[in-house]
Short mmCIF file of C-alpha atoms and ligand atoms in Angstrom, two decimals:
data_model
loop_
_atom_site.label_atom_id
_atom_site.label_comp_id
_atom_site.label_asym_id
_atom_site.label_seq_id
_atom_site.Cartn_x
_atom_site.Cartn_y
_atom_site.Cartn_z
CA MET A 1 0.00 0.00 0.00
CA SER A 2 1.35 3.41 -0.93
CA ALA A 3 0.56 6.52 1.07
CA LYS A 4 -1.08 8.20 -1.93
CA THR A 5 -4.70 9.15 -1.39
CA LYS A 6 -7.01 7.48 -3.90
CA ILE A 7 -10.38 8.61 -2.63
CA SER A 8 -10.99 11.60 -0.44
CA VAL A 9 -14.23 12.31 1.39
CA VAL A 10 -14.30 15.71 3.11
CA ASP A 11 -17.03 16.95 5.41
CA LEU A 12 -19.63 14.95 3.52
CA ARG A 13 -23.27 15.73 4.13
CA MET A 14 -25.82 13.47 2.50
CA GLU A 15 -29.56 14.05 2.73
CA TYR A 16 -32.65 12.30 1.51
CA VAL A 17 -35.35 14.83 0.75
CA ASP A 18 -38.99 14.01 0.10
CA GLU A 19 -40.39 17.29 -1.19
CA ASN A 20 -43.98 16.01 -1.31
CA ARG A 21 -44.09 15.02 2.32
CA GLY A 22 -41.74 17.76 3.45
CA ILE A 23 -39.34 15.26 4.96
CA ARG A 24 -35.59 15.73 5.10
CA HIS A 25 -33.39 12.97 6.46
CA ILE A 26 -29.72 13.61 7.15
CA ALA A 27 -27.82 10.39 6.44
CA THR A 28 -24.26 11.61 7.01
CA ASP A 29 -22.90 14.90 8.26
CA GLY A 30 -19.32 16.05 8.66
CA LEU A 31 -18.00 12.72 7.40
CA THR A 32 -14.31 12.89 6.51
CA LEU A 33 -12.13 9.96 5.52
CA ASP A 34 -9.72 8.88 2.82
CA VAL A 35 -8.89 5.65 1.09
CA LYS A 36 -5.26 5.22 0.12
CA GLU A 37 -4.12 3.69 -3.13
CA ASN A 38 -4.06 -0.12 -2.94
CA GLU A 39 -5.56 0.01 0.51
CA PHE A 40 -8.18 -2.41 1.77
CA LEU A 41 -10.38 -0.16 3.90
CA CYS A 42 -13.32 -1.53 5.86
CA VAL A 43 -16.22 0.55 7.16
CA VAL A 44 -18.35 -0.65 10.07
CA GLY A 45 -21.10 1.03 12.03
CA PRO A 46 -24.64 0.55 13.29
CA SER A 47 -27.52 -0.09 10.92
CA GLY A 48 -28.78 3.12 9.36
CA CYS A 49 -25.62 5.12 10.09
CA GLY A 50 -25.09 5.96 6.42
CA LYS A 51 -22.64 3.31 5.15
CA SER A 52 -24.53 2.51 1.95
CA THR A 53 -25.17 6.20 1.41
CA LEU A 54 -21.43 6.89 1.65
CA LEU A 55 -20.74 4.16 -0.89
CA SER A 56 -23.37 5.56 -3.25
CA ALA A 57 -21.73 8.98 -3.05
CA ILE A 58 -18.31 7.54 -3.94
CA ALA A 59 -19.88 5.46 -6.71
CA GLY A 60 -21.42 8.65 -8.09
CA PHE A 61 -25.01 7.44 -7.75
CA LEU A 62 -25.95 10.15 -5.22
CA LYS A 63 -24.79 13.75 -5.02
CA PRO A 64 -23.43 15.35 -1.87
CA ARG A 65 -25.51 18.08 -0.22
CA GLY A 66 -22.35 19.38 1.33
CA GLY A 67 -18.65 18.62 1.32
CA THR A 68 -16.74 16.84 -1.42
CA VAL A 69 -15.96 13.37 -2.69
CA SER A 70 -13.01 13.05 -5.02
CA MET A 71 -10.85 10.44 -6.68
CA ASP A 72 -7.24 11.13 -7.66
CA GLY A 73 -7.89 14.75 -6.72
CA ARG A 74 -10.84 15.19 -9.08
CA PRO A 75 -14.44 15.56 -7.87
CA ILE A 76 -16.67 12.54 -8.43
CA LEU A 77 -19.65 13.76 -10.45
CA GLU A 78 -21.09 10.56 -11.90
CA PRO A 79 -20.65 6.78 -11.98
CA GLY A 80 -17.66 5.52 -13.94
CA ALA A 81 -15.94 2.30 -14.99
CA ASP A 82 -12.98 3.23 -12.77
CA ARG A 83 -15.18 2.32 -9.79
CA GLY A 84 -16.76 -1.13 -9.63
CA VAL A 85 -19.63 -1.72 -7.25
CA VAL A 86 -20.65 -5.03 -5.66
CA PHE A 87 -23.92 -4.94 -3.77
CA GLN A 88 -25.31 -7.39 -1.28
CA GLU A 89 -27.83 -8.51 -3.88
CA TYR A 90 -25.96 -10.14 -6.70
CA ALA A 91 -27.81 -8.30 -9.47
CA LEU A 92 -27.01 -10.86 -12.16
CA LEU A 93 -29.26 -10.84 -15.19
CA PRO A 94 -31.30 -14.05 -14.91
CA TRP A 95 -31.70 -14.56 -18.67
CA LYS A 96 -27.97 -14.48 -19.35
CA THR A 97 -25.39 -17.16 -18.62
CA VAL A 98 -22.64 -16.59 -16.09
CA LEU A 99 -20.16 -16.01 -18.92
CA GLU A 100 -22.46 -13.41 -20.52
CA ASN A 101 -23.10 -11.73 -17.17
CA VAL A 102 -19.39 -11.40 -16.47
CA GLY A 103 -18.77 -10.01 -19.97
CA LEU A 104 -21.66 -7.57 -19.81
CA GLY A 105 -19.72 -4.42 -18.96
CA LEU A 106 -17.29 -5.15 -21.79
CA LYS A 107 -20.20 -5.68 -24.17
CA LEU A 108 -21.65 -2.30 -23.21
CA ARG A 109 -18.29 -0.78 -24.06
CA GLY A 110 -18.33 -2.38 -27.51
CA VAL A 111 -15.71 -5.10 -26.96
CA ALA A 112 -16.08 -7.94 -29.51
CA LYS A 113 -17.48 -11.27 -28.32
CA ALA A 114 -14.31 -13.34 -28.66
CA GLU A 115 -12.32 -10.87 -26.61
CA ARG A 116 -14.92 -10.33 -23.91
CA ASP A 117 -15.42 -14.08 -23.54
CA ALA A 118 -11.67 -14.49 -23.11
CA VAL A 119 -11.57 -11.78 -20.43
CA ALA A 120 -14.68 -13.17 -18.74
CA MET A 121 -13.17 -16.68 -18.67
CA ARG A 122 -10.04 -15.33 -17.03
CA PHE A 123 -12.05 -13.78 -14.19
CA LEU A 124 -14.23 -16.88 -13.88
CA ASP A 125 -10.99 -18.80 -13.45
CA ILE A 126 -9.81 -16.36 -10.76
CA THR A 127 -13.10 -16.79 -8.89
CA ASN A 128 -13.15 -20.58 -9.39
CA LEU A 129 -16.25 -20.55 -11.58
CA THR A 130 -14.89 -21.91 -14.86
CA HIS A 131 -17.19 -24.91 -14.59
CA ALA A 132 -20.24 -22.63 -14.25
CA ALA A 133 -19.61 -20.43 -17.30
CA GLU A 134 -22.60 -21.75 -19.27
CA LYS A 135 -25.01 -21.95 -16.32
CA TYR A 136 -27.74 -19.43 -15.58
CA PRO A 137 -27.88 -17.55 -12.25
CA HIS A 138 -30.79 -19.64 -10.90
CA GLU A 139 -28.60 -22.74 -11.25
CA LEU A 140 -25.94 -21.32 -8.91
CA SER A 141 -25.59 -21.42 -5.14
CA GLY A 142 -25.53 -18.14 -3.20
CA GLY A 143 -21.74 -18.25 -2.92
CA MET A 144 -21.36 -18.92 -6.64
CA LYS A 145 -23.66 -16.00 -7.48
CA GLN A 146 -21.61 -13.79 -5.25
CA ARG A 147 -18.36 -14.89 -6.90
CA ALA A 148 -19.94 -14.28 -10.32
CA ALA A 149 -20.85 -10.75 -9.20
CA VAL A 150 -17.26 -10.18 -8.06
CA ALA A 151 -15.96 -11.62 -11.37
CA ARG A 152 -18.24 -9.32 -13.34
CA THR A 153 -17.00 -6.27 -11.47
CA LEU A 154 -13.35 -7.32 -11.86
CA ALA A 155 -13.78 -7.94 -15.60
CA ASN A 156 -14.40 -4.20 -15.98
CA LYS A 157 -10.91 -3.57 -14.59
CA PRO A 158 -11.93 -1.03 -11.97
CA GLU A 159 -9.26 0.83 -10.05
CA VAL A 160 -11.49 0.86 -7.01
CA MET A 161 -13.89 -1.83 -5.77
CA LEU A 162 -16.77 -0.53 -3.68
CA MET A 163 -18.38 -3.42 -1.83
CA ASP A 164 -21.53 -3.12 0.27
CA GLU A 165 -21.87 -6.15 2.54
CA PRO A 166 -21.17 -8.40 -0.43
CA PHE A 167 -20.99 -11.63 1.56
CA ALA A 168 -23.86 -11.07 3.97
CA ALA A 169 -26.23 -13.43 2.18
CA VAL A 170 -23.95 -16.45 1.84
CA ASP A 171 -23.50 -19.27 4.36
CA ALA A 172 -20.77 -18.99 6.98
CA GLN A 173 -18.45 -21.55 5.38
CA THR A 174 -18.63 -20.02 1.91
CA ARG A 175 -18.13 -16.61 3.40
CA LEU A 176 -14.74 -17.58 4.82
CA THR A 177 -13.63 -18.88 1.43
CA LEU A 178 -14.87 -15.76 -0.36
CA GLN A 179 -13.01 -13.56 2.09
CA GLU A 180 -9.74 -15.41 1.52
CA GLU A 181 -10.27 -15.31 -2.25
CA LEU A 182 -11.04 -11.61 -2.19
CA VAL A 183 -7.79 -10.86 -0.36
CA ARG A 184 -5.88 -12.86 -2.98
CA ILE A 185 -7.63 -11.07 -5.86
CA TRP A 186 -7.09 -7.67 -4.26
CA ASP A 187 -3.41 -8.43 -3.79
CA GLU A 188 -2.83 -9.81 -7.29
CA ASN A 189 -4.67 -6.97 -9.04
CA ARG A 190 -3.37 -4.14 -6.84
CA LEU A 191 -6.90 -2.88 -6.29
CA THR A 192 -8.12 -0.26 -3.88
CA VAL A 193 -11.07 -1.65 -1.91
CA LEU A 194 -13.70 0.03 0.24
CA PHE A 195 -15.58 -2.74 1.98
CA ILE A 196 -18.70 -2.19 4.07
CA THR A 197 -19.67 -4.85 6.57
CA HIS A 198 -21.69 -5.47 9.71
CA SER A 199 -19.15 -8.01 10.86
CA VAL A 200 -16.25 -6.71 12.93
CA GLU A 201 -14.46 -10.05 12.54
CA GLU A 202 -14.72 -9.76 8.78
CA ALA A 203 -13.39 -6.20 8.91
CA VAL A 204 -10.35 -7.18 11.01
CA PHE A 205 -9.65 -10.19 8.82
CA LEU A 206 -9.80 -8.17 5.59
CA GLY A 207 -8.81 -4.61 6.35
CA ASP A 208 -5.61 -2.60 6.45
CA ARG A 209 -7.67 -0.10 8.41
CA ILE A 210 -11.20 0.00 9.78
CA ILE A 211 -13.35 3.12 9.94
CA VAL A 212 -15.96 2.96 12.70
CA LEU A 213 -18.93 5.26 12.09
CA THR A 214 -21.22 6.77 14.71
CA PRO A 215 -24.96 6.11 14.68
CA GLY A 216 -26.62 8.27 12.02
CA PRO A 217 -26.03 10.83 10.80
CA GLY A 218 -22.75 9.01 10.36
CA LYS A 219 -19.38 10.50 10.99
CA VAL A 220 -16.08 8.88 11.89
CA ARG A 221 -15.98 7.67 15.48
CA ALA A 222 -12.61 5.94 15.25
CA VAL A 223 -9.98 4.67 12.85
CA VAL A 224 -8.49 1.30 13.76
CA ASP A 225 -5.22 0.14 12.19
CA VAL A 226 -4.86 -3.57 11.47
CA PRO A 227 -1.12 -4.24 11.24
CA ILE A 228 -1.52 -8.03 11.10
CA PRO A 229 0.77 -9.37 8.33
CA ARG A 230 -1.13 -10.69 5.33
CA ASP A 231 0.57 -14.08 5.50
CA GLN A 232 -0.98 -14.58 8.94
CA ARG A 233 -4.51 -13.99 7.75
CA HIS A 234 -5.96 -17.45 7.37
CA TRP A 235 -9.17 -18.49 9.05
CA ALA A 236 -7.61 -21.79 10.13
CA THR A 237 -5.26 -19.99 12.53
CA ILE A 238 -6.24 -16.37 13.00
CA ASN A 239 -8.53 -16.89 15.98
CA ALA A 240 -5.44 -18.00 17.94
CA ASN A 241 -3.60 -14.79 17.02
CA PRO A 242 -3.57 -12.47 20.07
CA GLN A 243 -3.24 -9.37 17.87
CA PHE A 244 -6.35 -10.36 15.92
CA VAL A 245 -8.31 -10.98 19.11
CA ALA A 246 -7.23 -7.67 20.66
CA ILE A 247 -8.10 -5.60 17.58
CA ARG A 248 -11.39 -7.42 17.16
CA ASP A 249 -12.42 -6.82 20.76
CA ARG A 250 -11.41 -3.17 20.67
CA THR A 251 -13.32 -2.59 17.45
CA LEU A 252 -16.38 -4.38 18.79
CA ALA A 253 -16.32 -2.15 21.85
CA LEU A 254 -16.06 0.93 19.63
CA VAL A 255 -19.01 -0.17 17.52
CA ARG A 256 -21.06 -0.76 20.62
CA GLY A 257 -20.02 2.60 21.98
CA LEU A 258 -18.54 1.08 25.13
CA GLU A 259 -15.12 2.55 24.75
CA ALA A 260 -13.99 6.17 24.42
CA ALA A 261 -12.65 6.75 20.91
N1 LIG B 1 -33.90 6.37 -0.38
C1 LIG B 1 -33.95 6.83 0.88
N2 LIG B 1 -34.88 7.73 1.24
C2 LIG B 1 -34.94 8.21 2.49
N3 LIG B 1 -34.11 7.86 3.48
C3 LIG B 1 -33.18 6.95 3.19
C4 LIG B 1 -33.04 6.38 1.88
N4 LIG B 1 -32.00 5.51 1.91
C5 LIG B 1 -31.53 5.53 3.15
N5 LIG B 1 -32.21 6.39 3.94
C6 LIG B 1 -31.97 6.69 5.35
O1 LIG B 1 -30.64 7.17 5.48
C7 LIG B 1 -30.00 6.61 6.62
C8 LIG B 1 -28.75 5.90 6.19
O2 LIG B 1 -29.10 4.81 5.37
P1 LIG B 1 -28.01 3.80 4.81
O3 LIG B 1 -28.70 2.86 3.91
O4 LIG B 1 -26.87 4.57 4.27
O5 LIG B 1 -27.53 3.06 6.16
P2 LIG B 1 -26.54 1.85 6.37
O6 LIG B 1 -25.49 2.31 7.34
O7 LIG B 1 -26.09 1.33 5.06
O8 LIG B 1 -27.46 0.78 7.12
P3 LIG B 1 -27.44 -0.83 7.07
O9 LIG B 1 -26.28 -1.24 7.91
O10 LIG B 1 -28.74 -1.22 7.68
O11 LIG B 1 -27.31 -1.25 5.63
C9 LIG B 1 -31.03 5.69 7.28
O12 LIG B 1 -31.61 6.38 8.35
C10 LIG B 1 -32.07 5.46 6.19
O13 LIG B 1 -33.34 5.33 6.73
MG1 LIG B 2 -26.40 -0.47 4.04
#
């Protein structure tokens, strides 16, 4: 990880306004954080604190009411292929095969079939889905759908992966495998990842740093460094690692508001 800032969020205020009913909801206020190049940054915080809203602002789906969101020093004004988004719902097109789903972004950009199939197959290989290339989404397990969604995002060669609780819907066993695979993919592709999760354990396992948000409107309550070497991050052994346990417990306490930040 270099120290260069990839994404910068400064004093972000996000609001949902319902003009008809005269309702204004402040989702985040005074939220400042940055994501460094090649960093794996996790964001945790109570339900409704504004995590998904933050991600939508970085993705360019929602506009800030106040403050700025920028990437490489330029304001983010709209969605772009430089930022890939993986939602909790897999959002695969049910009438297309896995191979076609993974190649979809390339198709939209006008890449010829032979080339996009070749790229799609490479990312299906990376996500261990080669055997499922010709299947349709309804023929896949939850974990396979999730890996297909990750493969589809990677096939677009984003610089930044924005992931909103991507593994929440898969079973516990699959989740551990997906987490280990994601770390490998992140490392091999030198990606920058912003990863939202409810699970503190997941955040400590995956992250270089963890941002803990306050209850809504969300702002940063604490930043937790996770200096655990990558070669020690395996689920078979990490629960016996005292550093992991200490960081996990401290982060849990911060999320629950039991400890002064
Ligand atoms: N489309 C919307 N219209 C109005 N209010 C919304 C909308 N989307 C979110 N909100 C509100 O904004 C706040 C932040 O929502 P957000 O989805 O960002 O939370 P979150 O931290 O992702 O929660 P969770 O952990 O449950 O996914 C919540 O109070 C929510 O009710
Ligand atoms: Mg959310």
